[in-house]
Amino acid sequence: MKRILCLLLVTMLVMSMSSISLAKSHEGIKVGLALMTTNNPFFVAMIDAVKEEAEGKYNGTVLVSDGQHDISKQLADVEDMIVQGIDLLLLNPVDADAAEPAVNMAKEAGIPVVCVDGDTGGDRDLFIASNNYEAGVIDARYIIERLEGEGKVVVLNGNPVSAVRQRYSGFMDTIKDFTAIEIVAEQNGDGDMTTSMQVMENVLQSAPVIDAVFAINDPSGLGALAAIQSAGRADEMFVVGVDGSPDAINSILGDSAFTATAAQEPAKIAKMGFNYGLKLIDGEELNIPNKTIRVPVKLITLFNADDFSW
């Protein structure tokens, strides 16, 4: 009996020491977080979340890159991160196709790659993002319901990343059967508030009648809102976006013409990306279909905006 007890105690001690060792195995981890831009609250929330995980739990370092919507800069930034010895690359590509070399560079260096929010080519290990197609669908349904199936709509598109393409496809696929809804203008606002404001100013001059604006993200929608308000046409139309950003929520609660957003969870996406990245570093096999995880989205309006936050 004593021998059995001793063996059990030794086994428990070994298991305990092993778990402690595993817990510390990622101590001082160095993470590269390459984003298409940092000039967006969505990506700021991602940065904060990754730092909370890497720095707060593992005394690690997070190298953040602002791609500035420039694929050449992003590729150079990723190359620099690899030289600095990152253990994990979290990549939000500027361009879905042109960012493939970034994935290949990291993989050749033995670094796991998790794409967050936007996907790319190459042999990335995992892709985690909102269900962006569904975001476009629920925005379209909201517009259809508000307009009772008839009206004139402006679409503010963005750069050709996977998230934007999917939102656009979801929106257009849903609205196409409503022939009484006309797309009177479709412009690229670069996903940026200032650019979208300027684009919307031009659209307002050329389109005398607009009933609704679909923007592929909240900064674009808020830029459109600023132009609409400046033109004194806020009573004529409403704006919907995608993200669920604090500024968009405040605008909705402020009873402005910005009335709805398909909300995402950037902090959740970023934390999932980091923690799955740790599993990849440990050599764990991820049995995930298509190496893709879709995080649900939900429509936020005046009726539930009070209860939502990132």
Tab-separated table of C-alpha atoms in Angstrom, residues 30 63 77-87:
chain	number	residue	atom	x	y	z
A	30	LYS	CA	7.590	37.150	-29.479
A	63	LEU	CA	5.633	43.624	-32.687
A	77	ASP	CA	7.337	44.633	-42.266
A	78	VAL	CA	6.793	40.876	-42.087
A	79	GLU	CA	10.313	40.250	-43.372
A	80	ASP	CA	11.647	42.541	-40.632
A	81	MET	CA	9.595	40.706	-37.982
A	82	ILE	CA	11.092	37.395	-39.125
A	83	VAL	CA	14.597	38.848	-38.857
A	84	GLN	CA	13.731	39.966	-35.308
A	85	GLY	CA	12.913	36.376	-34.406
A	86	ILE	CA	9.152	36.200	-33.976
A	87	ASP	CA	7.692	32.888	-32.819
